[in-house]
């Protein structure tokens, strides 16, 4: 796929041309809920999920998820910025989905590609 890169947004996520239309079509409120649930699941001290992850999964997936958590907590983002963050989280998680609990994998599969 030949993707046209537009920019790196203020949260550090790449934005691509096809995300313009996607950000118009998706229900951002639903995505906020899904990504918020993923953040809670991964960073919950009750579950200790982070300790069970491989170092590679932590490096690939937890960093963009942490960036997304910071963006969510600010509450100040555009639809395009949010779609970019959610897409990055899913992209970075996909190589590690087999090692994730089913609940987390299902939540991640609800994020846009």
PDB file of N, CA and C in Angstrom:
ATOM      1  N   UNK A   1       0.841  -1.163   0.000  1.00  0.00           N
ATOM      2  CA  UNK A   1       0.000   0.000   0.000  1.00  0.00           C
ATOM      3  C   UNK A   1       0.894   1.237   0.000  1.00  0.00           C
ATOM      4  N   UNK A   2       0.587   2.174  -0.863  1.00  0.00           N
ATOM      5  CA  UNK A   2       1.327   3.417  -0.939  1.00  0.00           C
ATOM      6  C   UNK A   2       0.585   4.473  -0.132  1.00  0.00           C
ATOM      7  N   UNK A   3       1.035   4.725   1.070  1.00  0.00           N
ATOM      8  CA  UNK A   3       0.365   5.653   1.966  1.00  0.00           C
ATOM      9  C   UNK A   3       1.056   7.007   1.888  1.00  0.00           C
ATOM     10  N   UNK A   4       0.245   8.059   1.793  1.00  0.00           N
ATOM     11  CA  UNK A   4       0.809   9.400   1.758  1.00  0.00           C
ATOM     12  C   UNK A   4       0.855   9.951   3.187  1.00  0.00           C
ATOM     13  N   UNK A   5       2.076  10.144   3.653  1.00  0.00           N
ATOM     14  CA  UNK A   5       2.307  10.672   4.994  1.00  0.00           C
ATOM     15  C   UNK A   5       2.011  12.169   4.988  1.00  0.00           C
ATOM     16  N   UNK A   6       1.225  12.625   5.954  1.00  0.00           N
ATOM     17  CA  UNK A   6       0.898  14.037   6.054  1.00  0.00           C
ATOM     18  C   UNK A   6       1.792  14.759   7.063  1.00  0.00           C
ATOM     19  N   UNK A   7       1.871  14.199   8.275  1.00  0.00           N
ATOM     20  CA  UNK A   7       2.664  14.862   9.315  1.00  0.00           C
ATOM     21  C   UNK A   7       2.799  13.950  10.530  1.00  0.00           C
ATOM     22  N   UNK A   8       3.614  14.398  11.465  1.00  0.00           N
ATOM     23  CA  UNK A   8       3.659  13.822  12.807  1.00  0.00           C
ATOM     24  C   UNK A   8       2.919  14.834  13.666  1.00  0.00           C
ATOM     25  N   UNK A   9       1.852  14.387  14.334  1.00  0.00           N
ATOM     26  CA  UNK A   9       1.046  15.339  15.096  1.00  0.00           C
ATOM     27  C   UNK A   9       1.716  15.686  16.430  1.00  0.00           C
ATOM     28  N   UNK A  10       1.120  16.590  17.170  1.00  0.00           N
ATOM     29  CA  UNK A  10       1.716  17.096  18.413  1.00  0.00           C
ATOM     30  C   UNK A  10       1.839  16.036  19.498  1.00  0.00           C
ATOM     31  N   UNK A  11       1.146  14.899  19.327  1.00  0.00           N
ATOM     32  CA  UNK A  11       1.249  13.810  20.287  1.00  0.00           C
ATOM     33  C   UNK A  11       2.302  12.777  19.872  1.00  0.00           C
ATOM     34  N   UNK A  12       2.899  12.963  18.691  1.00  0.00           N
ATOM     35  CA  UNK A  12       3.959  12.076  18.224  1.00  0.00           C
ATOM     36  C   UNK A  12       3.503  10.954  17.312  1.00  0.00           C
ATOM     37  N   UNK A  13       2.249  10.991  16.855  1.00  0.00           N
ATOM     38  CA  UNK A  13       1.721   9.948  15.987  1.00  0.00           C
ATOM     39  C   UNK A  13       1.709  10.405  14.528  1.00  0.00           C
ATOM     40  N   UNK A  14       2.042   9.506  13.631  1.00  0.00           N
ATOM     41  CA  UNK A  14       2.013   9.824  12.202  1.00  0.00           C
ATOM     42  C   UNK A  14       0.576   9.893  11.715  1.00  0.00           C
ATOM     43  N   UNK A  15       0.315  10.843  10.863  1.00  0.00           N
ATOM     44  CA  UNK A  15      -0.998  10.972  10.227  1.00  0.00           C
ATOM     45  C   UNK A  15      -0.822  10.731   8.736  1.00  0.00           C
ATOM     46  N   UNK A  16      -1.758   9.990   8.164  1.00  0.00           N
ATOM     47  CA  UNK A  16      -1.735   9.642   6.750  1.00  0.00           C
ATOM     48  C   UNK A  16      -3.010  10.126   6.086  1.00  0.00           C
ATOM     49  N   UNK A  17      -2.931  10.312   4.789  1.00  0.00           N
ATOM     50  CA  UNK A  17      -4.045  10.856   4.022  1.00  0.00           C
ATOM     51  C   UNK A  17      -5.347  10.074   4.213  1.00  0.00           C
ATOM     52  N   UNK A  18      -5.264   8.741   4.231  1.00  0.00           N
ATOM     53  CA  UNK A  18      -6.488   7.939   4.350  1.00  0.00           C
ATOM     54  C   UNK A  18      -7.169   8.096   5.710  1.00  0.00           C
ATOM     55  N   UNK A  19      -6.466   8.651   6.676  1.00  0.00           N
ATOM     56  CA  UNK A  19      -7.049   8.860   7.997  1.00  0.00           C
ATOM     57  C   UNK A  19      -8.042  10.026   8.009  1.00  0.00           C
ATOM     58  N   UNK A  20      -7.966  10.882   7.023  1.00  0.00           N
ATOM     59  CA  UNK A  20      -8.896  12.011   6.952  1.00  0.00           C
ATOM     60  C   UNK A  20     -10.327  11.493   6.847  1.00  0.00           C
ATOM     61  N   UNK A  21     -10.555  10.632   5.873  1.00  0.00           N
ATOM     62  CA  UNK A  21     -11.907  10.072   5.690  1.00  0.00           C
ATOM     63  C   UNK A  21     -12.285   9.172   6.861  1.00  0.00           C
ATOM     64  N   UNK A  22     -11.350   8.383   7.332  1.00  0.00           N
ATOM     65  CA  UNK A  22     -11.620   7.493   8.472  1.00  0.00           C
ATOM     66  C   UNK A  22     -12.039   8.298   9.697  1.00  0.00           C
ATOM     67  N   UNK A  23     -11.385   9.419   9.945  1.00  0.00           N
ATOM     68  CA  UNK A  23     -11.726  10.221  11.123  1.00  0.00           C
ATOM     69  C   UNK A  23     -13.118  10.838  11.004  1.00  0.00           C
ATOM     70  N   UNK A  24     -13.620  10.959   9.792  1.00  0.00           N
ATOM     71  CA  UNK A  24     -14.989  11.457   9.584  1.00  0.00           C
ATOM     72  C   UNK A  24     -16.035  10.365   9.783  1.00  0.00           C
ATOM     73  N   UNK A  25     -15.646   9.116   9.502  1.00  0.00           N
ATOM     74  CA  UNK A  25     -16.595   7.996   9.537  1.00  0.00           C
ATOM     75  C   UNK A  25     -16.727   7.334  10.894  1.00  0.00           C
ATOM     76  N   UNK A  26     -15.662   7.270  11.660  1.00  0.00           N
ATOM     77  CA  UNK A  26     -15.694   6.517  12.916  1.00  0.00           C
ATOM     78  C   UNK A  26     -16.393   7.311  14.007  1.00  0.00           C
ATOM     79  N   UNK A  27     -16.919   6.584  14.962  1.00  0.00           N
ATOM     80  CA  UNK A  27     -17.520   7.198  16.133  1.00  0.00           C
ATOM     81  C   UNK A  27     -16.408   7.386  17.163  1.00  0.00           C
ATOM     82  N   UNK A  28     -15.928   8.610  17.276  1.00  0.00           N
ATOM     83  CA  UNK A  28     -14.806   8.902  18.158  1.00  0.00           C
ATOM     84  C   UNK A  28     -15.132   8.566  19.607  1.00  0.00           C
ATOM     85  N   UNK A  29     -16.364   8.808  20.026  1.00  0.00           N
ATOM     86  CA  UNK A  29     -16.742   8.521  21.414  1.00  0.00           C
ATOM     87  C   UNK A  29     -16.614   7.037  21.726  1.00  0.00           C
ATOM     88  N   UNK A  30     -17.000   6.178  20.780  1.00  0.00           N
ATOM     89  CA  UNK A  30     -16.835   4.737  20.970  1.00  0.00           C
ATOM     90  C   UNK A  30     -15.358   4.367  21.038  1.00  0.00           C
ATOM     91  N   UNK A  31     -14.564   4.972  20.155  1.00  0.00           N
ATOM     92  CA  UNK A  31     -13.126   4.678  20.150  1.00  0.00           C
ATOM     93  C   UNK A  31     -12.450   5.146  21.427  1.00  0.00           C
ATOM     94  N   UNK A  32     -12.874   6.280  21.949  1.00  0.00           N
ATOM     95  CA  UNK A  32     -12.321   6.769  23.215  1.00  0.00           C
ATOM     96  C   UNK A  32     -12.598   5.748  24.313  1.00  0.00           C
ATOM     97  N   UNK A  33     -13.793   5.213  24.325  1.00  0.00           N
ATOM     98  CA  UNK A  33     -14.150   4.211  25.332  1.00  0.00           C
ATOM     99  C   UNK A  33     -13.292   2.957  25.186  1.00  0.00           C
ATOM    100  N   UNK A  34     -13.115   2.493  23.954  1.00  0.00           N
ATOM    101  CA  UNK A  34     -12.326   1.281  23.712  1.00  0.00           C
ATOM    102  C   UNK A  34     -10.865   1.503  24.095  1.00  0.00           C
ATOM    103  N   UNK A  35     -10.280   2.600  23.621  1.00  0.00           N
ATOM    104  CA  UNK A  35      -8.874   2.848  23.932  1.00  0.00           C
ATOM    105  C   UNK A  35      -8.688   3.083  25.427  1.00  0.00           C
ATOM    106  N   UNK A  36      -9.638   3.746  26.056  1.00  0.00           N
ATOM    107  CA  UNK A  36      -9.581   3.934  27.504  1.00  0.00           C
ATOM    108  C   UNK A  36      -9.607   2.607  28.246  1.00  0.00           C
ATOM    109  N   UNK A  37     -10.416   1.670  27.764  1.00  0.00           N
ATOM    110  CA  UNK A  37     -10.473   0.329  28.376  1.00  0.00           C
ATOM    111  C   UNK A  37      -9.159  -0.413  28.207  1.00  0.00           C
ATOM    112  N   UNK A  38      -8.534  -0.242  27.053  1.00  0.00           N
ATOM    113  CA  UNK A  38      -7.233  -0.882  26.808  1.00  0.00           C
ATOM    114  C   UNK A  38      -6.187  -0.306  27.763  1.00  0.00           C
ATOM    115  N   UNK A  39      -6.171   1.008  27.894  1.00  0.00           N
ATOM    116  CA  UNK A  39      -5.228   1.665  28.808  1.00  0.00           C
ATOM    117  C   UNK A  39      -5.433   1.149  30.230  1.00  0.00           C
ATOM    118  N   UNK A  40      -6.674   1.097  30.667  1.00  0.00           N
ATOM    119  CA  UNK A  40      -6.964   0.609  32.021  1.00  0.00           C
ATOM    120  C   UNK A  40      -6.515  -0.832  32.202  1.00  0.00           C
ATOM    121  N   UNK A  41      -6.782  -1.671  31.212  1.00  0.00           N
ATOM    122  CA  UNK A  41      -6.419  -3.082  31.297  1.00  0.00           C
ATOM    123  C   UNK A  41      -4.906  -3.235  31.420  1.00  0.00           C
ATOM    124  N   UNK A  42      -4.172  -2.594  30.545  1.00  0.00           N
ATOM    125  CA  UNK A  42      -2.720  -2.783  30.495  1.00  0.00           C
ATOM    126  C   UNK A  42      -2.021  -2.158  31.696  1.00  0.00           C
ATOM    127  N   UNK A  43      -2.457  -0.983  32.111  1.00  0.00           N
ATOM    128  CA  UNK A  43      -1.764  -0.278  33.184  1.00  0.00           C
ATOM    129  C   UNK A  43      -2.363  -0.514  34.569  1.00  0.00           C
ATOM    130  N   UNK A  44      -3.356  -1.387  34.668  1.00  0.00           N
ATOM    131  CA  UNK A  44      -3.978  -1.685  35.954  1.00  0.00           C
ATOM    132  C   UNK A  44      -2.989  -2.403  36.866  1.00  0.00           C
ATOM    133  N   UNK A  45      -2.851  -1.881  38.060  1.00  0.00           N
ATOM    134  CA  UNK A  45      -1.962  -2.522  39.032  1.00  0.00           C
ATOM    135  C   UNK A  45      -2.565  -3.807  39.583  1.00  0.00           C
ATOM    136  N   UNK A  46      -3.871  -3.937  39.505  1.00  0.00           N
ATOM    137  CA  UNK A  46      -4.540  -5.132  40.017  1.00  0.00           C
ATOM    138  C   UNK A  46      -4.234  -6.363  39.168  1.00  0.00           C
ATOM    139  N   UNK A  47      -4.064  -6.172  37.890  1.00  0.00           N
ATOM    140  CA  UNK A  47      -3.867  -7.296  36.970  1.00  0.00           C
ATOM    141  C   UNK A  47      -2.398  -7.674  36.847  1.00  0.00           C
ATOM    142  N   UNK A  48      -1.484  -6.720  36.981  1.00  0.00           N
ATOM    143  CA  UNK A  48      -0.048  -6.945  36.771  1.00  0.00           C
ATOM    144  C   UNK A  48       0.252  -7.481  35.379  1.00  0.00           C
ATOM    145  N   UNK A  49      -0.505  -7.019  34.400  1.00  0.00           N
ATOM    146  CA  UNK A  49      -0.328  -7.486  33.032  1.00  0.00           C
ATOM    147  C   UNK A  49       1.034  -7.099  32.478  1.00  0.00           C
ATOM    148  N   UNK A  50       1.495  -5.908  32.791  1.00  0.00           N
ATOM    149  CA  UNK A  50       2.788  -5.445  32.257  1.00  0.00           C
ATOM    150  C   UNK A  50       3.920  -6.406  32.590  1.00  0.00           C
ATOM    151  N   UNK A  51       3.921  -6.935  33.792  1.00  0.00           N
ATOM    152  CA  UNK A  51       4.986  -7.850  34.200  1.00  0.00           C
ATOM    153  C   UNK A  51       4.965  -9.162  33.435  1.00  0.00           C
ATOM    154  N   UNK A  52       3.816  -9.529  32.890  1.00  0.00           N
ATOM    155  CA  UNK A  52       3.709 -10.792  32.168  1.00  0.00           C
ATOM    156  C   UNK A  52       4.081 -10.665  30.688  1.00  0.00           C
ATOM    157  N   UNK A  53       4.239  -9.445  30.207  1.00  0.00           N
ATOM    158  CA  UNK A  53       4.548  -9.223  28.797  1.00  0.00           C
ATOM    159  C   UNK A  53       6.030  -9.448  28.524  1.00  0.00           C
ATOM    160  N   UNK A  54       6.331  -9.887  27.305  1.00  0.00           N
ATOM    161  CA  UNK A  54       7.727 -10.002  26.900  1.00  0.00           C
ATOM    162  C   UNK A  54       8.321  -8.599  26.773  1.00  0.00           C
ATOM    163  N   UNK A  55       9.622  -8.517  26.834  1.00  0.00           N
ATOM    164  CA  UNK A  55      10.292  -7.228  26.669  1.00  0.00           C
ATOM    165  C   UNK A  55      10.001  -6.606  25.322  1.00  0.00           C
ATOM    166  N   UNK A  56       9.935  -7.434  24.301  1.00  0.00           N
ATOM    167  CA  UNK A  56       9.648  -6.936  22.951  1.00  0.00           C
ATOM    168  C   UNK A  56       8.238  -6.347  22.875  1.00  0.00           C
ATOM    169  N   UNK A  57       7.268  -7.029  23.466  1.00  0.00           N
ATOM    170  CA  UNK A  57       5.890  -6.522  23.462  1.00  0.00           C
ATOM    171  C   UNK A  57       5.797  -5.213  24.245  1.00  0.00           C
ATOM    172  N   UNK A  58       6.521  -5.140  25.346  1.00  0.00           N
ATOM    173  CA  UNK A  58       6.523  -3.897  26.112  1.00  0.00           C
ATOM    174  C   UNK A  58       7.099  -2.754  25.286  1.00  0.00           C
ATOM    175  N   UNK A  59       8.202  -3.007  24.613  1.00  0.00           N
ATOM    176  CA  UNK A  59       8.860  -1.966  23.818  1.00  0.00           C
ATOM    177  C   UNK A  59       7.991  -1.537  22.637  1.00  0.00           C
ATOM    178  N   UNK A  60       7.373  -2.493  21.972  1.00  0.00           N
ATOM    179  CA  UNK A  60       6.602  -2.186  20.760  1.00  0.00           C
ATOM    180  C   UNK A  60       5.227  -1.607  21.050  1.00  0.00           C
ATOM    181  N   UNK A  61       4.565  -2.091  22.067  1.00  0.00           N
ATOM    182  CA  UNK A  61       3.156  -1.794  22.301  1.00  0.00           C
ATOM    183  C   UNK A  61       2.915  -0.799  23.433  1.00  0.00           C
ATOM    184  N   UNK A  62       3.655  -0.929  24.520  1.00  0.00           N
ATOM    185  CA  UNK A  62       3.377  -0.115  25.700  1.00  0.00           C
ATOM    186  C   UNK A  62       3.752   1.349  25.480  1.00  0.00           C
ATOM    187  N   UNK A  63       4.787   1.609  24.702  1.00  0.00           N
ATOM    188  CA  UNK A  63       5.188   2.996  24.463  1.00  0.00           C
ATOM    189  C   UNK A  63       4.084   3.782  23.749  1.00  0.00           C
ATOM    190  N   UNK A  64       3.575   3.323  22.595  1.00  0.00           N
ATOM    191  CA  UNK A  64       2.493   4.098  21.966  1.00  0.00           C
ATOM    192  C   UNK A  64       1.211   4.111  22.797  1.00  0.00           C
ATOM    193  N   UNK A  65       0.973   3.048  23.560  1.00  0.00           N
ATOM    194  CA  UNK A  65      -0.206   3.040  24.423  1.00  0.00           C
ATOM    195  C   UNK A  65      -0.063   4.100  25.518  1.00  0.00           C
ATOM    196  N   UNK A  66       1.123   4.236  26.065  1.00  0.00           N
ATOM    197  CA  UNK A  66       1.369   5.268  27.067  1.00  0.00           C
ATOM    198  C   UNK A  66       1.201   6.669  26.489  1.00  0.00           C
ATOM    199  N   UNK A  67       1.670   6.862  25.259  1.00  0.00           N
ATOM    200  CA  UNK A  67       1.480   8.148  24.587  1.00  0.00           C
ATOM    201  C   UNK A  67      -0.009   8.424  24.395  1.00  0.00           C
ATOM    202  N   UNK A  68      -0.760   7.384  24.056  1.00  0.00           N
ATOM    203  CA  UNK A  68      -2.206   7.521  23.878  1.00  0.00           C
ATOM    204  C   UNK A  68      -2.895   7.832  25.198  1.00  0.00           C
ATOM    205  N   UNK A  69      -2.431   7.209  26.265  1.00  0.00           N
ATOM    206  CA  UNK A  69      -3.010   7.467  27.587  1.00  0.00           C
ATOM    207  C   UNK A  69      -2.818   8.926  27.975  1.00  0.00           C
ATOM    208  N   UNK A  70      -1.655   9.459  27.671  1.00  0.00           N
ATOM    209  CA  UNK A  70      -1.384  10.868  27.969  1.00  0.00           C
ATOM    210  C   UNK A  70      -2.309  11.758  27.143  1.00  0.00           C
ATOM    211  N   UNK A  71      -2.502  11.417  25.881  1.00  0.00           N
ATOM    212  CA  UNK A  71      -3.393  12.172  25.017  1.00  0.00           C
ATOM    213  C   UNK A  71      -4.821  12.117  25.555  1.00  0.00           C
ATOM    214  N   UNK A  72      -5.271  10.921  25.944  1.00  0.00           N
ATOM    215  CA  UNK A  72      -6.617  10.764  26.496  1.00  0.00           C
ATOM    216  C   UNK A  72      -6.805  11.602  27.756  1.00  0.00           C
ATOM    217  N   UNK A  73      -5.810  11.600  28.612  1.00  0.00           N
ATOM    218  CA  UNK A  73      -5.946  12.332  29.873  1.00  0.00           C
ATOM    219  C   UNK A  73      -6.003  13.839  29.648  1.00  0.00           C
ATOM    220  N   UNK A  74      -5.381  14.307  28.568  1.00  0.00           N
ATOM    221  CA  UNK A  74      -5.439  15.746  28.282  1.00  0.00           C
ATOM    222  C   UNK A  74      -6.838  16.148  27.835  1.00  0.00           C
ATOM    223  N   UNK A  75      -7.525  15.233  27.130  1.00  0.00           N
ATOM    224  CA  UNK A  75      -8.874  15.517  26.642  1.00  0.00           C
ATOM    225  C   UNK A  75      -8.928  16.509  25.503  1.00  0.00           C
ATOM    226  N   UNK A  76      -7.784  16.951  25.046  1.00  0.00           N
ATOM    227  CA  UNK A  76      -7.728  17.950  23.982  1.00  0.00           C
ATOM    228  C   UNK A  76      -7.046  17.364  22.755  1.00  0.00           C
ATOM    229  N   UNK A  77      -7.844  16.786  21.874  1.00  0.00           N
ATOM    230  CA  UNK A  77      -7.322  16.182  20.659  1.00  0.00           C
ATOM    231  C   UNK A  77      -8.392  16.251  19.589  1.00  0.00           C
ATOM    232  N   UNK A  78      -7.950  16.250  18.358  1.00  0.00           N
ATOM    233  CA  UNK A  78      -8.880  16.248  17.226  1.00  0.00           C
ATOM    234  C   UNK A  78      -9.229  14.806  16.872  1.00  0.00           C
ATOM    235  N   UNK A  79     -10.238  14.650  16.046  1.00  0.00           N
ATOM    236  CA  UNK A  79     -10.615  13.310  15.574  1.00  0.00           C
ATOM    237  C   UNK A  79      -9.447  12.670  14.829  1.00  0.00           C
ATOM    238  N   UNK A  80      -8.766  13.445  14.018  1.00  0.00           N
ATOM    239  CA  UNK A  80      -7.628  12.930  13.249  1.00  0.00           C
ATOM    240  C   UNK A  80      -6.503  12.488  14.177  1.00  0.00           C
ATOM    241  N   UNK A  81      -6.206  13.271  15.203  1.00  0.00           N
ATOM    242  CA  UNK A  81      -5.160  12.894  16.154  1.00  0.00           C
ATOM    243  C   UNK A  81      -5.541  11.603  16.874  1.00  0.00           C
ATOM    244  N   UNK A  82      -6.802  11.488  17.225  1.00  0.00           N
ATOM    245  CA  UNK A  82      -7.240  10.291  17.941  1.00  0.00           C
ATOM    246  C   UNK A  82      -7.179   9.049  17.062  1.00  0.00           C
ATOM    247  N   UNK A  83      -7.644   9.164  15.825  1.00  0.00           N
ATOM    248  CA  UNK A  83      -7.591   8.028  14.898  1.00  0.00           C
ATOM    249  C   UNK A  83      -6.142   7.611  14.671  1.00  0.00           C
ATOM    250  N   UNK A  84      -5.263   8.565  14.563  1.00  0.00           N
ATOM    251  CA  UNK A  84      -3.848   8.270  14.388  1.00  0.00           C
ATOM    252  C   UNK A  84      -3.296   7.496  15.581  1.00  0.00           C
ATOM    253  N   UNK A  85      -3.636   7.923  16.778  1.00  0.00           N
ATOM    254  CA  UNK A  85      -3.174   7.233  17.994  1.00  0.00           C
ATOM    255  C   UNK A  85      -3.744   5.820  18.073  1.00  0.00           C
ATOM    256  N   UNK A  86      -5.051   5.690  17.862  1.00  0.00           N
ATOM    257  CA  UNK A  86      -5.702   4.380  17.957  1.00  0.00           C
ATOM    258  C   UNK A  86      -5.149   3.413  16.904  1.00  0.00           C
ATOM    259  N   UNK A  87      -4.933   3.901  15.708  1.00  0.00           N
ATOM    260  CA  UNK A  87      -4.380   3.059  14.636  1.00  0.00           C
ATOM    261  C   UNK A  87      -2.963   2.613  14.968  1.00  0.00           C
ATOM    262  N   UNK A  88      -2.177   3.501  15.541  1.00  0.00           N
ATOM    263  CA  UNK A  88      -0.805   3.158  15.914  1.00  0.00           C
ATOM    264  C   UNK A  88      -0.785   2.102  17.009  1.00  0.00           C
ATOM    265  N   UNK A  89      -1.649   2.257  17.991  1.00  0.00           N
ATOM    266  CA  UNK A  89      -1.719   1.266  19.071  1.00  0.00           C
ATOM    267  C   UNK A  89      -2.051  -0.111  18.497  1.00  0.00           C
ATOM    268  N   UNK A  90      -3.041  -0.163  17.611  1.00  0.00           N
ATOM    269  CA  UNK A  90      -3.399  -1.460  17.030  1.00  0.00           C
ATOM    270  C   UNK A  90      -2.256  -2.034  16.197  1.00  0.00           C
ATOM    271  N   UNK A  91      -1.644  -1.212  15.368  1.00  0.00           N
ATOM    272  CA  UNK A  91      -0.540  -1.665  14.515  1.00  0.00           C
ATOM    273  C   UNK A  91       0.598  -2.238  15.365  1.00  0.00           C
ATOM    274  N   UNK A  92       0.928  -1.550  16.445  1.00  0.00           N
ATOM    275  CA  UNK A  92       2.027  -1.994  17.304  1.00  0.00           C
ATOM    276  C   UNK A  92       1.671  -3.226  18.136  1.00  0.00           C
ATOM    277  N   UNK A  93       0.391  -3.429  18.384  1.00  0.00           N
ATOM    278  CA  UNK A  93      -0.054  -4.582  19.176  1.00  0.00           C
ATOM    279  C   UNK A  93      -0.169  -5.849  18.344  1.00  0.00           C
ATOM    280  N   UNK A  94      -0.483  -5.712  17.070  1.00  0.00           N
ATOM    281  CA  UNK A  94      -0.802  -6.886  16.244  1.00  0.00           C
ATOM    282  C   UNK A  94       0.248  -7.992  16.266  1.00  0.00           C
ATOM    283  N   UNK A  95       1.537  -7.708  16.211  1.00  0.00           N
ATOM    284  CA  UNK A  95       2.513  -8.813  16.242  1.00  0.00           C
ATOM    285  C   UNK A  95       2.519  -9.593  17.560  1.00  0.00           C
ATOM    286  N   UNK A  96       1.899  -9.038  18.594  1.00  0.00           N
ATOM    287  CA  UNK A  96       1.941  -9.642  19.926  1.00  0.00           C
ATOM    288  C   UNK A  96       0.583 -10.149  20.403  1.00  0.00           C
ATOM    289  N   UNK A  97      -0.426 -10.080  19.562  1.00  0.00           N
ATOM    290  CA  UNK A  97      -1.795 -10.413  19.976  1.00  0.00           C
ATOM    291  C   UNK A  97      -1.913 -11.834  20.524  1.00  0.00           C
ATOM    292  N   UNK A  98      -1.142 -12.759  20.011  1.00  0.00           N
ATOM    293  CA  UNK A  98      -1.252 -14.155  20.456  1.00  0.00           C
ATOM    294  C   UNK A  98      -0.869 -14.305  21.933  1.00  0.00           C
ATOM    295  N   UNK A  99      -0.045 -13.424  22.441  1.00  0.00           N
ATOM    296  CA  UNK A  99       0.364 -13.524  23.848  1.00  0.00           C
ATOM    297  C   UNK A  99      -0.537 -12.714  24.784  1.00  0.00           C
ATOM    298  N   UNK A 100      -1.495 -11.981  24.221  1.00  0.00           N
ATOM    299  CA  UNK A 100      -2.397 -11.168  25.034  1.00  0.00           C
ATOM    300  C   UNK A 100      -3.629 -11.968  25.442  1.00  0.00           C
ATOM    301  N   UNK A 101      -4.205 -11.649  26.593  1.00  0.00           N
ATOM    302  CA  UNK A 101      -5.477 -12.275  26.978  1.00  0.00           C
ATOM    303  C   UNK A 101      -6.564 -11.955  25.949  1.00  0.00           C
ATOM    304  N   UNK A 102      -7.537 -12.852  25.821  1.00  0.00           N
ATOM    305  CA  UNK A 102      -8.607 -12.675  24.835  1.00  0.00           C
ATOM    306  C   UNK A 102      -9.323 -11.339  24.975  1.00  0.00           C
ATOM    307  N   UNK A 103      -9.592 -10.927  26.200  1.00  0.00           N
ATOM    308  CA  UNK A 103     -10.298  -9.662  26.419  1.00  0.00           C
ATOM    309  C   UNK A 103      -9.543  -8.487  25.801  1.00  0.00           C
ATOM    310  N   UNK A 104      -8.239  -8.454  26.002  1.00  0.00           N
ATOM    311  CA  UNK A 104      -7.417  -7.380  25.452  1.00  0.00           C
ATOM    312  C   UNK A 104      -7.356  -7.474  23.930  1.00  0.00           C
ATOM    313  N   UNK A 105      -7.171  -8.670  23.408  1.00  0.00           N
ATOM    314  CA  UNK A 105      -7.118  -8.854  21.952  1.00  0.00           C
ATOM    315  C   UNK A 105      -8.421  -8.407  21.294  1.00  0.00           C
ATOM    316  N   UNK A 106      -9.546  -8.701  21.922  1.00  0.00           N
ATOM    317  CA  UNK A 106     -10.842  -8.278  21.374  1.00  0.00           C
ATOM    318  C   UNK A 106     -10.972  -6.762  21.381  1.00  0.00           C
ATOM    319  N   UNK A 107     -10.540  -6.129  22.440  1.00  0.00           N
ATOM    320  CA  UNK A 107     -10.594  -4.663  22.497  1.00  0.00           C
ATOM    321  C   UNK A 107      -9.694  -4.062  21.406  1.00  0.00           C
ATOM    322  N   UNK A 108      -8.500  -4.594  21.270  1.00  0.00           N
ATOM    323  CA  UNK A 108      -7.572  -4.077  20.261  1.00  0.00           C
ATOM    324  C   UNK A 108      -8.112  -4.251  18.854  1.00  0.00           C
ATOM    325  N   UNK A 109      -8.839  -5.340  18.604  1.00  0.00           N
ATOM    326  CA  UNK A 109      -9.381  -5.579  17.267  1.00  0.00           C
ATOM    327  C   UNK A 109     -10.496  -4.586  16.918  1.00  0.00           C
ATOM    328  N   UNK A 110     -10.990  -3.847  17.885  1.00  0.00           N
ATOM    329  CA  UNK A 110     -12.024  -2.831  17.629  1.00  0.00           C
ATOM    330  C   UNK A 110     -11.427  -1.487  17.204  1.00  0.00           C
ATOM    331  N   UNK A 111     -10.105  -1.361  17.317  1.00  0.00           N
ATOM    332  CA  UNK A 111      -9.446  -0.126  16.901  1.00  0.00           C
ATOM    333  C   UNK A 111      -9.254  -0.127  15.388  1.00  0.00           C
ATOM    334  N   UNK A 112      -9.198   1.052  14.770  1.00  0.00           N
ATOM    335  CA  UNK A 112      -9.016   1.102  13.313  1.00  0.00           C
ATOM    336  C   UNK A 112      -7.600   0.698  12.913  1.00  0.00           C
ATOM    337  N   UNK A 113      -7.471   0.263  11.670  1.00  0.00           N
ATOM    338  CA  UNK A 113      -6.157  -0.097  11.109  1.00  0.00           C
ATOM    339  C   UNK A 113      -5.626   1.047  10.309  1.00  0.00           C
TER     340      UNK A 113
END
